[in-house]
Amino acid sequence: MTDLVPAADAPTVELSAVKAWWRAANYLAVGQIYLMDNPLLTEPLRPEHVKPRLLGHWGTSPGLNLVYAHLNRVIRARGTTMIHVTGPGHGGPAALAGAWLDGTYSERYPDVPRDAEGMRTLFRQFSFPGGVPSHIAPVVPGSIHEGGELGYSLSHAFGAAFDNPDLVVACVVGDGEAETGPLATSWHGTKFLSPVTDGAVLPILHLNGWKIANPTVLARLPREELDALLSGYGWDPLYVEGSDPDAVHAAFARALDRSLDAIGRIRTAARSGAATGRPRWPMIVLRTPKGWTGPHEVDGIQVEGTWRSHQVPLAQVRENPEHLRQLEAWLRSYRPEELFDADGGPVAAVLANVPVGETRLGAVPHANGGTLVRTLPLPDVHGYAVKVDEPGATMSEPTRALGEWLRDVMAASAARRDFRVFGPDETESNRLGAVFEASPKAWQGPYLDVDRHLAADGRVMEMLSEHTCQGWLEGYLLTGRHGVFSTYEAFTHIVSSMFNQHAKWLYESAKLGWRPPIASLNYLLTSHVWRQDNNGFSHQDPGFVDHVVNKRPEVVRVYFPPDANTLLVTAEHVLNSRGLVNVVVAGKQPSPDWLGIDAARLHCARGAGIWEFASNDEGTPDVVLACAGDVPTLETLAAVGLLRRHLPDLRVRVVNIVDLMRLLPHDEHPHGMPDKEYDALFGTDVPVVFAYHGYPWLIHRLTYRRANHDHLHVRGYKEVGTTTTPFDMVVLNDMDRYQRVVDVIDRVPSLGGKAAAVRQSMLDMRARHHDWIREHGEDMPEISGWQWAGSALPPK
Amino acid sequence: MTDLVPAADAPTVELSAVKAWWRAANYLAVGQIYLMDNPLLTEPLRPEHVKPRLLGHWGTSPGLNLVYAHLNRVIRARGTTMIHVTGPGHGGPAALAGAWLDGTYSERYPDVPRDAEGMRTLFRQFSFPGGVPSHIAPVVPGSIHEGGELGYSLSHAFGAAFDNPDLVVACVVGDGEAETGPLATSWHGTKFLSPVTDGAVLPILHLNGWKIANPTVLARLPREELDALLSGYGWDPLYVEGSDPDAVHAAFARALDRSLDAIGRIRTAARSGAATGRPRWPMIVLRTPKGWTGPHEVDGIQVEGTWRSHQVPLAQVRENPEHLRQLEAWLRSYRPEELFDADGGPVAAVLANVPVGETRLGAVPHANGGTLVRTLPLPDVHGYAVKVDEPGATMSEPTRALGEWLRDVMAASAARRDFRVFGPDETESNRLGAVFEASPKAWQGPYLDVDRHLAADGRVMEMLSEHTCQGWLEGYLLTGRHGVFSTYEAFTHIVSSMFNQHAKWLYESAKLGWRPPIASLNYLLTSHVWRQDNNGFSHQDPGFVDHVVNKRPEVVRVYFPPDANTLLVTAEHVLNSRGLVNVVVAGKQPSPDWLGIDAARLHCARGAGIWEFASNDEGTPDVVLACAGDVPTLETLAAVGLLRRHLPDLRVRVVNIVDLMRLLPHDEHPHGMPDKEYDALFGTDVPVVFAYHGYPWLIHRLTYRRANHDHLHVRGYKEVGTTTTPFDMVVLNDMDRYQRVVDVIDRVPSLGGKAAAVRQSMLDMRARHHDWIREHGEDMPEISGWQWAGSALPPK
C-alpha cells in the first residue's frame, strides 16, 4: 500500500505544461456541454450562447482530463508507445478535448480546425443533432472503446496488449463500472498476460465516489479492504488522493513514473530470463472529487464531490441568470485567455504537453487497427478436406477437421503473432484441440506436472468467462489482429450485449473515412442445441442468431455449414473478411460428410443451392425440402431417403442453405437473394418444408416477403428439450425424418392413398422410437447407424 | 487467514454418521452415472448393468456430498433453518443423492421410494431418456438454482437471504464459476445485506482445482493472494484443505461450527444494537481433489485430482473388462453393504445424519417459494391515476406515476418485507424516486452527510450490475417474495442469458405438481430506445422483447402500455401474476395521457383494441393505423390528426396494442387472439400501417399467419440512431407522423389528386425539420408543443 502524496523532499517534476493542458481540456469539456457560440468568451456570456438542450456528462471529465494530461507528459518524456482505454465512456467531452488539443481531431475532421472557429464547431456539435455523440465512440480519434455500456474497458485493454510487447495500455476504470461483473473478473487478466511477448496494461481505478445517484462500492471500502482486494487480484496498487490540483498533479506524476519504471523493470527481468512466473504489475488508484473544479454549490446545494455533478451541474442556464453567471465564472476559472491565443489555438505553454506524431494518443496506429491489420497466411483448406467419394457415406467431426486447419493457421502466424483462439475452457471440448500442437494455452503459472498445453506465451486463450474472452478478442481485433471465439451456442447470449456494442462500433466506424476496417469478429457456435446429450434443457438456446440479425445488415453474417468441408470453406472465408461479425454454427459430433471440398466451395460461394445428388425433381418439384444446419440437413436427407423408398414417384428437391442471410430480400441485406433467384430455388407455388437449426419463426421473419411464403412450413427448435438421445431431441421438436415425411405427405394432396399408409408407418416409427429409447437408453440402431445411400435408391 | 487442519488437542465432534452419510451419497452419485441395474451390487457387476450412454459429472460430486453431509449435521445439531445453493450445478448426482437420502425425493416422487427398487429407478433415470437431467434443476427437491449456466449462485443466495432474518443460505461456489464476471462481483453482496433484517449467506468456495480442461485461476493463486482477495471482498475466510477424508471431515466440521458461531455473534451484536455497520461475514474455502475417492488412475493416466475426472472417469465400462473391474471396485470401496439394508434403504447409521421434517435440505419451504408466496397488498391504482378529461390534452411521466404507486406497495409491505425494487443505479433516473419515501436503498455504510436515501434495511436494491440485480431478484422470488427490476431497455441484454435460465426454470417447475408457482419476474424496461437524447446509439436496442418471445409462450408476457394510466394497470396486473416473466416497456419522459383509469383498465384487459376517440371509420376503415408503445402511439395519433385535417374523408381506424402476445395466433400463446377477433380489429383486406416500438420484423414474425398479413406495413426501430432530439429519432427511423401520413397515402390509392399535394407537404415538413434541428438544436415548436386535439378536428 503506497500513498503518493508528495513528500516535502520529493524531487519535483516540471508540471506547468501539464497543468496548463489540464485547464485547457477542462475548459473545452465544459464548453462542449454548454456552448453553441462565444467559445472563447470574448464577450460576456449571454443565454443565446448556450445550447437549448444541455446533454453531457461533466462529473467524470476532469479526472479523465487529468489522466490524459499526464499520459501526454510521460509519452513525451519517455517516448512510450501508449494507447488509452477510457472505461467511463460517457466522458466524451474529455476524450474529444484531448484529441482536439492533440491536433488529431482536426486532422481527421478538417472542418473542425484547431482555432476559434473549430472550437465553436467542437462545442456546438457535441450532443447536438447531426453532431457527435456524448459518449466516447468511433468518431473519437485514439479510441478503441465504445463508452456506452460499462464493464469491458479492462478486458479490451488486455486484448490490445496481447502480442504488442512494446505497448503500454493505460486503462481508466470508473468506480461505477468496477461494480459490473465483467469488470470485476477482468482484473484477473494478468494470469494470461506474458511479460515477454505481450505489452503492459496499466489500470487507473478512478474513485470519484459516485454513480448516477449512489455511492460506489469501491470508493466506500476501508483502505485496507480496497488494498487487499486489488492485491488479491494480483496488482501492486499506488494511491493518489486529493482535491487540491497541485498536490494531485504532483502525486499523479510520481505514480505514473513509478508505474512505468516498474513496468520497465518487469519487462527487463522477464525478457532477460532473470524472472519467471507472473509479475505483480503496477496500477494506480486515483481518488478525486466527482465534478472536480466545477460549481461546488448550485442553488445552495452541494454539487461538486457528489452524484449531482454526474451530468450537467447547472441545468437552467438559459432561464436562470444566476446559473448563467455561475457558468461564466466556472468557464473563466480556467483562465482561457492564458490557454488559447487570439485565433483560438492552444498557446505554446499548452502545446508543450502534446506529444508528437503517431505517439499522440489520438494518432497512435494501434487505436486504429484497420491501418495495421495484415492478411492472415491461411493454408489452403483443400489440404484439410475430408474425402467424400459419395455423399453421406462417411462421418466426420466438423470441428475436429476445423481444428487441424486452425492449428496450421496458428503455426503460420507463429512469428507474426497476430492470431489467437478464444474460448471459455472449451477448445478441447469443442474438438479444436489440434491447435495445441501449434500453440499452448496462455497461462503464467504456477504449473503442475499434470498440466497439459499451458505456457506463458500461448495464443489459445481460455478463461471461464465469456465476457472476458469476448472483451479480449474485441481488444485484439480493434488493434489490428485476428481471432476466433469458440463457445457453447446457448451461452453466447452471455455476451449478447457486448456483441451489440461491437456491431454498432463496426457500423459507425465504416462511415468514417479514416478508420479502415478491422478483421471480423468470428464466432464459432458449437456444442449446439441439438447435441446437448450431456447437459439438457439449460444448454439449449439457438437464439443468438435471432439477436444478431437485428443489427445492421451491413455488419452481420450468419453461416450454417452442414458438414466438415463446408465448415472449412466457411472458416477460410470469415478469417479473410473485414469489418463484420460472422456467426458460424457447426457441430462437433460425428455427422455425415455431404460435399467434397470443391463442391463445398461452390456451395458456400452460392450460399444456398439445390443438392442435385439428393433431388429427383427434374426442374419441377412436387415439394421442396429445405434445410439449414447440420442436424436439420441430416434429418432432411434421411427423410428424402424414406420418401424415395416409399413414394418413389414424388419429385423432391433438396435446398440447403449455408448463408442464412441469402434468404433475406436483396434490398435488405448485401447477401440477400433477388426474388428471381429465390423463386428459382424455392418455387412460387410449391410446398416448402423447411428444417431449420434454430427457432423456426426466424425463417418466416426472413422470408415473409417472398412469393411462396404462404407455402412455407418450418420446423425447428421450439424450446422443448432435456437430457436425452440425439434423435429424441429432433422428435421432441417434430423435426425428425419421420415427421418430415408426414409434413410432406400432408402438403402434397396428390399423393393419394398409398401415402396414407406411409404416413401411418412414419407415426408408428415415432412411437416405436419413444418406447425404445426409454427401455434401452440409446437410439434405435437403424437411426444411430443410419447413412444416406443415394446410389442404392430408386433412380431419379 | 485461518487453517482448520485439526489440532491434536482440538475437541472432537462425533462424525461417524456424517462419514457414513457421505459414503452413501458418493455411492449413489456413482451409481446414477453408471448403473441401470444391480443397484446394490448384490451380484457381480456385468456390462448389461451399465448404461449404454455414460453421461454425468463425477468430478464435483464428492465435494458437494461432503458439504451436504456436514450441513445436515449442523442442521440437526443446531436446528438452523438453512437452504443450500449449489453453484457447480452439473453435480446433479450429488444433489439427487442428498434428496433421496433425505427422504424428500421419495415424498415428491413416490415412484422412487427409498428402497432397492427406488434406488434402481434413481440410478436408471439419471441422464436417461424420459428421466431427470444431469444438472441440478427444478426436479431436485430443495433447489432454487438451475445448475446449467454458471455465475449466479452467490447472487441467488443473497436474494434468498434478504428479508429472511433467521435463514442461513449455504452457497457452494465452484472455482470454475468463480471466474465468471457475475460471480466475481457478487461477492460484494454483503454491502447490501443487513445483519438485522436479512439472513446470512455462507459461501463455501470449493477449490477442486480444475475446469473442463484447465486449471482454475483461484486454485492456483498463492494463499496470500487468495486470502487478500477474499478479505478484500469483505469476507473472513476459513480454510479447509486436504485429501484424507477423516482429516477433511474434522476440519470442515470445525469450520462450519466456527462459521455458524460467527454468524450467531454477528446477528446478536447487530440485533442488540451493540454493533453497527457492515460485519465481516465468515466464509469457507474448501480445497479437495477433483473426483475425490474416484479412480486415481485409468489406463495408466492420473484421473483423480485432475480435470480428467470432470465427467465420467471410466468411459468404456461396457467394452473394457478392466474398466468394468475398476468401476466395481470403486463402487464397493464405499462398502454399500454397511450403508443400505437388505431392502435397499439407508441404515440407521446413515439416517442418523438426516435432519427432520422441514429442516431437511430437500424439504425446507424456502426452497419451494410457491408454498410461501402471499398476495401482495396492492393499493387500488385508481388512487394514483392521472386525470384525463380529454385524450391527449395533458402530459405525464408514466414511470413517475408508477413510482407513486410503487411507493405505496412498498409502504403496504413494510411489515411483511416481501417486496423489493431492483435496479442498477437507475431508480431515481427512471423517475421511480417516490419509492424512497417508503423505503431507502439498502446500504450497510459507511455513510456520508451528503448521502440521500440510504439505510441498512432499505428495500430498494441498487448496484451497478444488472447481473447482480437480476440474480438477487431471482433468489428473492424463488424463496417466495415479490419484486420489480427496472432497467435501461438496451442493457437488459446484459441479462439475456439469465432470463433464459429463469424462464426455463419456470417452465419446468410448472410441470411439477409439488412446486406451486412463485411470483412473476417483472421487468420494467424504461429509458428506452426512442428517448436516448443524452446517450445515443449505444443505448438503443429494443430487442430484448425479441429474445423473450423465443421462450415458451406459457411463461412469457410482453406489455407496451402507451401512457401513465395503462402503465399503472399493467403494473398491478403483473404484480398479481404468478409463474411468469413479464416485460413491461414504458417511457419516463412526459408523454400524452390517452386513457382515463377506467378506460385504461378496460383497454388493458382486452390487450388490444380500437381507440374510438381517434377513429372515424364507422366500422369500415379505409386504413388501420396500429401502434404499440408510447412513442409509436404519439406519432400515430399525430398522424391521425394530420389525416383528419388534410384528408377528412378518409376513414381511419386506430388500433392500440398493449399486450403484444395478443398478436400471436390463439394456438401459439395463451394470450393469442382468435383469427375472428384479430380480423375484426385489423380487417382482412384493409391496409394496416403499424408503428411498433421495437424492431419492425417482430410484428411480421407474430402475424405472418393472419389473413391480412399481405396488407401489413410496419415501421419501427431499424437500428439507426445517435444523440439527437426525440423527434429526429422517429424521423431517422421513418416512424414520424409525416412519414406515417405518407405511408397511408401510398397504400390508399383511392385518395386521388388531393392526396398527392398532402403527401408532398408531409415530405416538405420532414425536410424542414431536418434543417431546423441542425440550426436550433431542438425540435420545432409545433412538434414539441404538439397535442392531440380530437374535439377540434372535423367531426367523425
Coordinates of N, CA and C in Angstrom, one line a residue, chain A residues 52-53 55-56 124 127-129 133-135 146 148-149 179-181 185 210-214 220 225 228 232-233 278 280 306-307 311 425 441 446 448 450-451 462 464-465 491 493-494 500-501 504 508 533-535 537-541 546-547 550-552 695 697 700-701 704 718-720 723-724 774-777, chain B residues 52-53 55-56 124 127-129 133-135 146 148-149 179-181 185 210-214 220 225 228 232-233 278 280 306-307 311 425 441 446 448 450-451 462 464-465 491 493-494 500-501 504 508 533-535 537-541 546-547 550-552 695 697 700-701 704 718-719 723-725 774-778:
Chain A
P52 N -29.8 24.9 -26.3 CA -31.2 24.8 -25.7 C -31.3 23.5 -24.9
R53 N -30.7 22.4 -25.4 CA -30.7 21.2 -24.7 C -29.3 20.9 -24.1
L55 N -26.9 18.4 -22.7 CA -26.7 17.0 -22.6 C -25.3 16.6 -22.6
G56 N -24.9 16.0 -21.5 CA -23.5 15.5 -21.5 C -23.2 15.2 -20.0
R124 N -20.3 23.2 -30.4 CA -21.7 23.1 -30.9 C -22.1 21.7 -31.3
S127 N -23.2 16.4 -28.7 CA -24.6 16.1 -28.3 C -25.6 16.9 -29.0
F128 N -25.4 17.3 -30.2 CA -26.3 18.2 -31.0 C -26.8 17.4 -32.2
P129 N -28.0 17.7 -32.6 CA -28.5 16.9 -33.8 C -27.5 17.1 -35.0
P133 N -21.8 12.1 -30.8 CA -22.4 11.5 -29.6 C -21.7 12.0 -28.3
S134 N -22.4 11.9 -27.2 CA -21.9 12.4 -25.9 C -20.9 11.4 -25.3
H135 N -20.9 10.2 -25.9 CA -20.0 9.1 -25.3 C -18.8 9.0 -26.2
E146 N -16.0 1.8 -27.2 CA -17.3 2.4 -27.1 C -17.6 2.6 -25.6
G148 N -20.5 3.5 -24.3 CA -21.9 3.5 -23.9 C -22.2 2.5 -22.8
E149 N -21.7 1.3 -22.9 CA -22.0 0.2 -22.0 C -20.8 0.0 -21.1
E179 N -18.2 -2.1 -10.5 CA -19.2 -2.9 -9.9 C -19.8 -4.0 -10.8
T180 N -19.6 -3.8 -12.1 CA -20.1 -4.8 -13.1 C -19.4 -6.1 -12.9
G181 N -20.1 -7.2 -13.3 CA -19.4 -8.5 -13.3 C -18.3 -8.6 -14.2
T185 N -14.2 -9.5 -12.9 CA -13.4 -10.6 -13.2 C -12.2 -10.3 -14.1
W210 N -19.0 8.3 -6.9 CA -20.5 8.3 -7.1 C -20.8 7.7 -8.5
K211 N -22.0 7.1 -8.6 CA -22.6 6.7 -9.8 C -23.6 7.8 -10.2
I212 N -24.7 7.4 -10.9 CA -25.7 8.4 -11.2 C -26.4 9.0 -10.0
A213 N -26.7 8.1 -9.0 CA -27.4 8.5 -7.8 C -27.0 7.8 -6.6
N214 N -25.9 7.1 -6.6 CA -25.5 6.3 -5.5 C -24.0 6.4 -5.2
R220 N -16.2 3.4 -1.1 CA -16.6 3.4 0.3 C -15.9 2.2 1.1
E225 N -9.3 -2.8 3.0 CA -10.1 -3.7 2.2 C -9.8 -3.5 0.7
A228 N -6.5 -4.9 -0.1 CA -6.5 -6.3 -0.1 C -7.1 -6.8 -1.4
G232 N -5.1 -8.8 -4.0 CA -5.6 -10.2 -4.2 C -5.9 -10.5 -5.6
Y233 N -6.3 -9.5 -6.4 CA -6.4 -9.6 -7.8 C -5.0 -9.7 -8.5
R278 N 4.4 -15.1 -13.0 CA 3.6 -13.9 -13.1 C 4.1 -12.8 -12.3
R280 N 3.9 -9.0 -10.4 CA 2.9 -8.2 -9.8 C 2.9 -6.9 -10.5
T306 N -20.3 15.3 -5.4 CA -21.5 14.4 -5.2 C -22.0 13.9 -6.5
W307 N -22.9 13.0 -6.4 CA -23.5 12.5 -7.7 C -24.2 13.5 -8.5
Q311 N -24.0 14.7 -14.5 CA -24.3 15.1 -15.9 C -24.0 16.7 -16.0
D425 N -12.8 -22.3 -21.8 CA -12.5 -23.6 -21.3 C -13.0 -24.7 -22.2
K441 N -2.0 -23.0 -24.5 CA -2.8 -22.0 -23.9 C -2.0 -21.1 -23.0
P446 N 1.3 -20.6 -11.5 CA 2.3 -21.8 -11.4 C 1.7 -23.0 -12.2
L448 N 1.7 -27.3 -12.7 CA 1.9 -28.6 -12.0 C 2.3 -29.7 -13.1
V450 N 1.0 -32.4 -13.8 CA -0.1 -33.0 -14.6 C -0.6 -32.0 -15.6
D451 N -0.2 -30.8 -15.6 CA -0.7 -29.8 -16.6 C -0.4 -30.2 -18.1
E462 N -8.1 -19.2 -22.7 CA -9.2 -19.9 -22.1 C -9.4 -19.4 -20.6
L464 N -12.8 -19.1 -17.8 CA -14.2 -19.4 -17.8 C -15.0 -18.1 -17.6
S465 N -15.0 -17.3 -18.6 CA -15.7 -16.0 -18.6 C -15.9 -15.6 -20.0
F491 N -24.7 -20.3 -24.6 CA -24.2 -19.4 -23.7 C -23.6 -18.1 -24.4
H493 N -25.4 -16.0 -25.5 CA -26.3 -15.0 -25.0 C -25.6 -14.2 -23.9
I494 N -24.7 -14.8 -23.2 CA -24.0 -14.1 -22.1 C -23.3 -12.8 -22.7
N500 N -23.7 -6.4 -29.3 CA -24.4 -5.2 -29.7 C -23.5 -4.0 -29.9
Q501 N -22.7 -3.8 -28.8 CA -21.8 -2.7 -28.8 C -20.7 -2.8 -29.9
K504 N -22.4 -2.2 -33.3 CA -22.6 -0.7 -33.5 C -21.3 0.0 -33.8
E508 N -20.7 2.2 -37.2 CA -20.3 3.6 -37.1 C -18.9 3.8 -37.7
D533 N -26.6 -33.8 -25.3 CA -26.9 -35.1 -24.7 C -26.6 -35.1 -23.2
N534 N -25.5 -34.4 -22.9 CA -25.0 -34.4 -21.5 C -25.5 -33.3 -20.6
N535 N -26.1 -32.3 -21.2 CA -26.4 -31.1 -20.4 C -27.9 -30.7 -20.4
F537 N -31.7 -29.2 -21.2 CA -32.5 -28.1 -21.5 C -31.8 -26.7 -21.2
S538 N -31.1 -26.7 -20.1 CA -30.4 -25.4 -19.8 C -29.4 -25.0 -20.8
H539 N -28.9 -25.9 -21.6 CA -27.8 -25.7 -22.6 C -28.4 -25.5 -24.0
Q540 N -29.7 -25.4 -24.1 CA -30.4 -25.4 -25.4 C -31.0 -24.0 -25.7
D541 N -30.3 -23.2 -26.5 CA -30.9 -22.0 -27.0 C -30.2 -21.5 -28.2
D546 N -30.9 -15.0 -33.8 CA -32.1 -14.1 -33.9 C -31.6 -12.7 -33.4
H547 N -30.8 -12.7 -32.4 CA -30.3 -11.4 -31.8 C -29.4 -10.7 -32.8
N550 N -30.9 -8.7 -35.8 CA -31.5 -7.4 -35.5 C -30.5 -6.3 -35.8
K551 N -29.2 -6.5 -35.9 CA -28.3 -5.5 -36.1 C -28.2 -5.1 -37.6
R552 N -27.5 -4.0 -37.8 CA -27.4 -3.5 -39.2 C -26.9 -4.6 -40.2
Y695 N -34.9 -21.4 -33.8 CA -36.3 -21.1 -33.6 C -36.9 -20.9 -35.0
W697 N -39.5 -19.6 -36.3 CA -40.1 -18.3 -36.8 C -39.1 -17.4 -37.4
H700 N -39.5 -17.4 -41.1 CA -40.6 -16.6 -41.5 C -40.3 -15.2 -41.5
R701 N -39.6 -14.7 -40.5 CA -39.2 -13.3 -40.4 C -38.3 -12.9 -41.6
Y704 N -40.9 -13.5 -45.2 CA -42.3 -13.2 -45.4 C -42.7 -12.4 -46.6
K718 N -38.3 -25.7 -30.8 CA -39.4 -24.9 -30.3 C -39.3 -24.9 -28.7
E719 N -38.1 -24.9 -28.2 CA -37.9 -24.8 -26.8 C -38.5 -26.0 -26.0
V720 N -38.2 -27.1 -26.6 CA -38.5 -28.4 -25.8 C -37.3 -29.2 -25.8
T723 N -32.2 -33.8 -21.1 CA -31.1 -34.7 -21.3 C -31.6 -36.0 -22.0
T724 N -31.3 -36.2 -23.2 CA -31.9 -37.3 -23.9 C -31.0 -37.7 -25.1
R774 N -36.7 -45.3 -24.2 CA -36.9 -45.4 -22.7 C -36.6 -46.7 -22.1
E775 N -36.6 -47.7 -23.0 CA -36.1 -49.0 -22.5 C -34.6 -49.2 -22.6
H776 N -34.0 -48.7 -23.7 CA -32.6 -49.0 -23.9 C -31.7 -47.9 -23.6
G777 N -32.2 -46.7 -23.5 CA -31.4 -45.5 -23.2 C -30.5 -45.1 -24.3
Chain B
P52 N -25.8 -47.7 -21.5 CA -25.1 -47.6 -22.8 C -24.5 -46.2 -23.0
R53 N -25.1 -45.2 -22.5 CA -24.6 -43.8 -22.7 C -24.2 -43.3 -21.3
L55 N -23.3 -40.5 -19.1 CA -23.5 -39.0 -19.1 C -23.6 -38.5 -17.7
G56 N -22.7 -37.6 -17.3 CA -22.9 -37.1 -15.9 C -21.5 -36.5 -15.5
R124 N -31.3 -45.3 -12.8 CA -31.6 -45.5 -14.2 C -32.1 -44.2 -14.8
S127 N -30.0 -38.8 -16.3 CA -29.4 -38.5 -17.7 C -29.9 -39.6 -18.7
F128 N -31.1 -40.1 -18.5 CA -31.7 -41.2 -19.3 C -32.9 -40.6 -20.0
P129 N -33.1 -41.1 -21.2 CA -34.3 -40.5 -21.9 C -35.6 -40.7 -21.1
P133 N -32.6 -34.6 -15.6 CA -31.4 -34.0 -16.2 C -30.2 -34.3 -15.3
S134 N -29.1 -34.1 -16.0 CA -27.8 -34.4 -15.2 C -27.4 -33.2 -14.4
H135 N -28.1 -32.0 -14.5 CA -27.8 -30.9 -13.7 C -28.9 -30.7 -12.6
E146 N -30.9 -23.4 -10.9 CA -30.6 -24.2 -12.1 C -29.1 -24.2 -12.2
G148 N -27.3 -25.2 -14.8 CA -26.8 -25.3 -16.2 C -25.8 -24.2 -16.5
E149 N -26.1 -23.0 -16.2 CA -25.2 -21.9 -16.5 C -24.6 -21.4 -15.3
E179 N -14.7 -17.8 -11.9 CA -14.0 -17.0 -12.9 C -15.0 -16.1 -13.7
T180 N -16.3 -16.4 -13.6 CA -17.3 -15.6 -14.4 C -17.4 -14.2 -13.8
G181 N -17.8 -13.3 -14.6 CA -17.9 -11.9 -14.2 C -19.1 -11.8 -13.1
T185 N -18.4 -10.3 -9.1 CA -18.8 -9.1 -8.5 C -19.9 -9.4 -7.4
W210 N -9.8 -27.6 -11.0 CA -9.9 -27.8 -12.4 C -11.3 -27.4 -13.0
K211 N -11.2 -27.0 -14.2 CA -12.5 -26.8 -15.0 C -12.6 -28.0 -15.9
I212 N -13.2 -27.9 -17.1 CA -13.3 -29.0 -18.0 C -11.9 -29.5 -18.5
A213 N -11.0 -28.5 -18.8 CA -9.8 -28.9 -19.3 C -8.6 -28.0 -18.9
N214 N -8.9 -27.2 -17.9 CA -7.9 -26.2 -17.5 C -7.8 -26.1 -16.0
R220 N -5.0 -21.7 -8.3 CA -3.6 -21.6 -8.4 C -3.0 -20.3 -7.8
E225 N -2.4 -14.3 -1.8 CA -3.3 -13.6 -2.8 C -4.7 -14.0 -2.6
A228 N -6.0 -12.4 0.4 CA -6.2 -10.9 0.2 C -7.5 -10.7 -0.6
G232 N -10.5 -8.8 0.8 CA -10.8 -7.5 0.1 C -12.3 -7.5 -0.3
Y233 N -12.8 -8.6 -0.6 CA -14.2 -8.7 -0.9 C -15.1 -8.5 0.4
R278 N -21.2 -2.6 8.5 CA -21.2 -3.9 7.8 C -20.2 -4.9 8.5
R280 N -18.0 -8.4 9.0 CA -17.1 -9.2 8.2 C -17.6 -10.6 8.4
T306 N -7.4 -34.4 -11.2 CA -7.1 -33.7 -12.4 C -8.5 -33.4 -13.1
W307 N -8.4 -32.6 -14.2 CA -9.6 -32.3 -15.0 C -10.2 -33.6 -15.6
Q311 N -16.1 -35.4 -15.9 CA -17.3 -36.1 -16.2 C -17.3 -37.6 -15.8
D425 N -28.7 1.3 -10.3 CA -28.4 2.7 -10.1 C -29.3 3.6 -10.9
K441 N -32.7 3.0 0.1 CA -31.9 2.0 -0.6 C -31.1 1.2 0.4
P446 N -20.0 2.6 4.9 CA -20.2 3.9 5.7 C -21.0 4.9 5.0
L448 N -22.0 9.1 4.4 CA -21.5 10.5 4.4 C -22.7 11.4 4.6
V450 N -23.6 13.8 2.9 CA -24.3 14.2 1.7 C -25.2 13.1 1.1
D451 N -25.1 11.9 1.7 CA -25.9 10.8 1.2 C -27.4 11.0 1.3
E462 N -29.8 -1.2 -5.3 CA -29.1 -0.6 -6.4 C -27.6 -1.0 -6.4
L464 N -24.5 -1.3 -9.5 CA -24.3 -1.2 -10.9 C -23.8 -2.5 -11.5
S465 N -24.7 -3.4 -11.4 CA -24.5 -4.7 -12.0 C -25.9 -5.3 -12.3
F491 N -29.9 -2.3 -22.1 CA -28.9 -3.1 -21.3 C -29.6 -4.3 -20.6
H493 N -30.2 -6.7 -22.3 CA -29.5 -7.8 -23.0 C -28.4 -8.3 -22.1
I494 N -27.9 -7.5 -21.2 CA -26.8 -8.0 -20.3 C -27.3 -9.3 -19.6
N500 N -33.0 -16.4 -19.8 CA -33.2 -17.8 -20.4 C -33.4 -18.8 -19.3
Q501 N -32.4 -18.8 -18.4 CA -32.4 -19.9 -17.4 C -33.6 -19.8 -16.5
K504 N -36.7 -21.0 -18.3 CA -36.7 -22.4 -18.4 C -37.0 -23.0 -17.0
E508 N -40.2 -25.6 -16.5 CA -40.0 -26.9 -15.9 C -40.8 -27.1 -14.6
D533 N -31.9 10.7 -25.7 CA -31.4 12.0 -26.1 C -30.0 12.3 -25.6
N534 N -29.7 11.7 -24.5 CA -28.4 12.0 -23.8 C -27.3 11.0 -24.1
N535 N -27.7 9.8 -24.6 CA -26.8 8.7 -24.7 C -26.6 8.2 -26.1
F537 N -26.7 6.2 -29.7 CA -26.8 4.9 -30.4 C -26.4 3.7 -29.5
S538 N -25.4 3.9 -28.7 CA -25.0 2.7 -27.8 C -26.1 2.3 -26.9
H539 N -27.0 3.2 -26.6 CA -28.1 2.9 -25.6 C -29.4 2.6 -26.3
Q540 N -29.4 2.2 -27.6 CA -30.6 2.0 -28.3 C -30.6 0.5 -28.8
D541 N -31.4 -0.3 -28.2 CA -31.7 -1.6 -28.6 C -33.0 -2.1 -28.0
D546 N -37.6 -9.4 -28.5 CA -37.5 -10.4 -29.5 C -36.9 -11.7 -28.8
H547 N -35.9 -11.4 -27.9 CA -35.3 -12.5 -27.2 C -36.3 -13.3 -26.3
N550 N -38.9 -15.8 -27.8 CA -38.4 -17.1 -28.2 C -38.6 -18.2 -27.2
K551 N -38.9 -17.8 -25.9 CA -39.1 -18.8 -24.9 C -40.5 -19.3 -24.9
R552 N -40.7 -20.3 -24.1 CA -42.0 -21.0 -24.1 C -43.2 -20.0 -23.8
Y695 N -37.9 -3.5 -33.1 CA -37.6 -3.9 -34.5 C -38.8 -4.3 -35.2
W697 N -39.6 -6.1 -37.8 CA -39.9 -7.5 -38.3 C -40.5 -8.4 -37.2
H700 N -44.1 -8.8 -37.9 CA -44.3 -9.8 -39.0 C -44.2 -11.2 -38.5
R701 N -43.2 -11.5 -37.7 CA -43.0 -12.8 -37.1 C -44.2 -13.2 -36.3
Y704 N -47.6 -13.4 -39.2 CA -47.5 -13.9 -40.6 C -48.6 -14.8 -41.0
K718 N -35.1 0.7 -36.8 CA -34.3 -0.1 -37.7 C -32.8 0.1 -37.5
E719 N -32.5 0.3 -36.3 CA -31.0 0.4 -35.9 C -30.3 1.6 -36.5
T723 N -27.1 10.7 -30.8 CA -27.6 11.7 -29.8 C -28.3 12.8 -30.6
T724 N -29.6 12.8 -30.4 CA -30.3 13.8 -31.2 C -31.7 14.1 -30.5
T725 N -32.5 14.9 -31.1 CA -33.8 15.2 -30.5 C -34.7 14.0 -30.6
R774 N -30.9 21.1 -37.0 CA -29.5 21.3 -37.1 C -29.1 22.8 -36.8
E775 N -30.1 23.6 -37.0 CA -29.8 25.0 -36.7 C -30.0 25.3 -35.2
H776 N -31.2 24.9 -34.7 CA -31.6 25.3 -33.4 C -31.2 24.3 -32.3
G777 N -30.9 23.0 -32.7 CA -30.6 22.1 -31.7 C -31.7 21.5 -30.8
E778 N -32.9 21.9 -31.2 CA -34.1 21.3 -30.6 C -35.2 21.2 -31.6

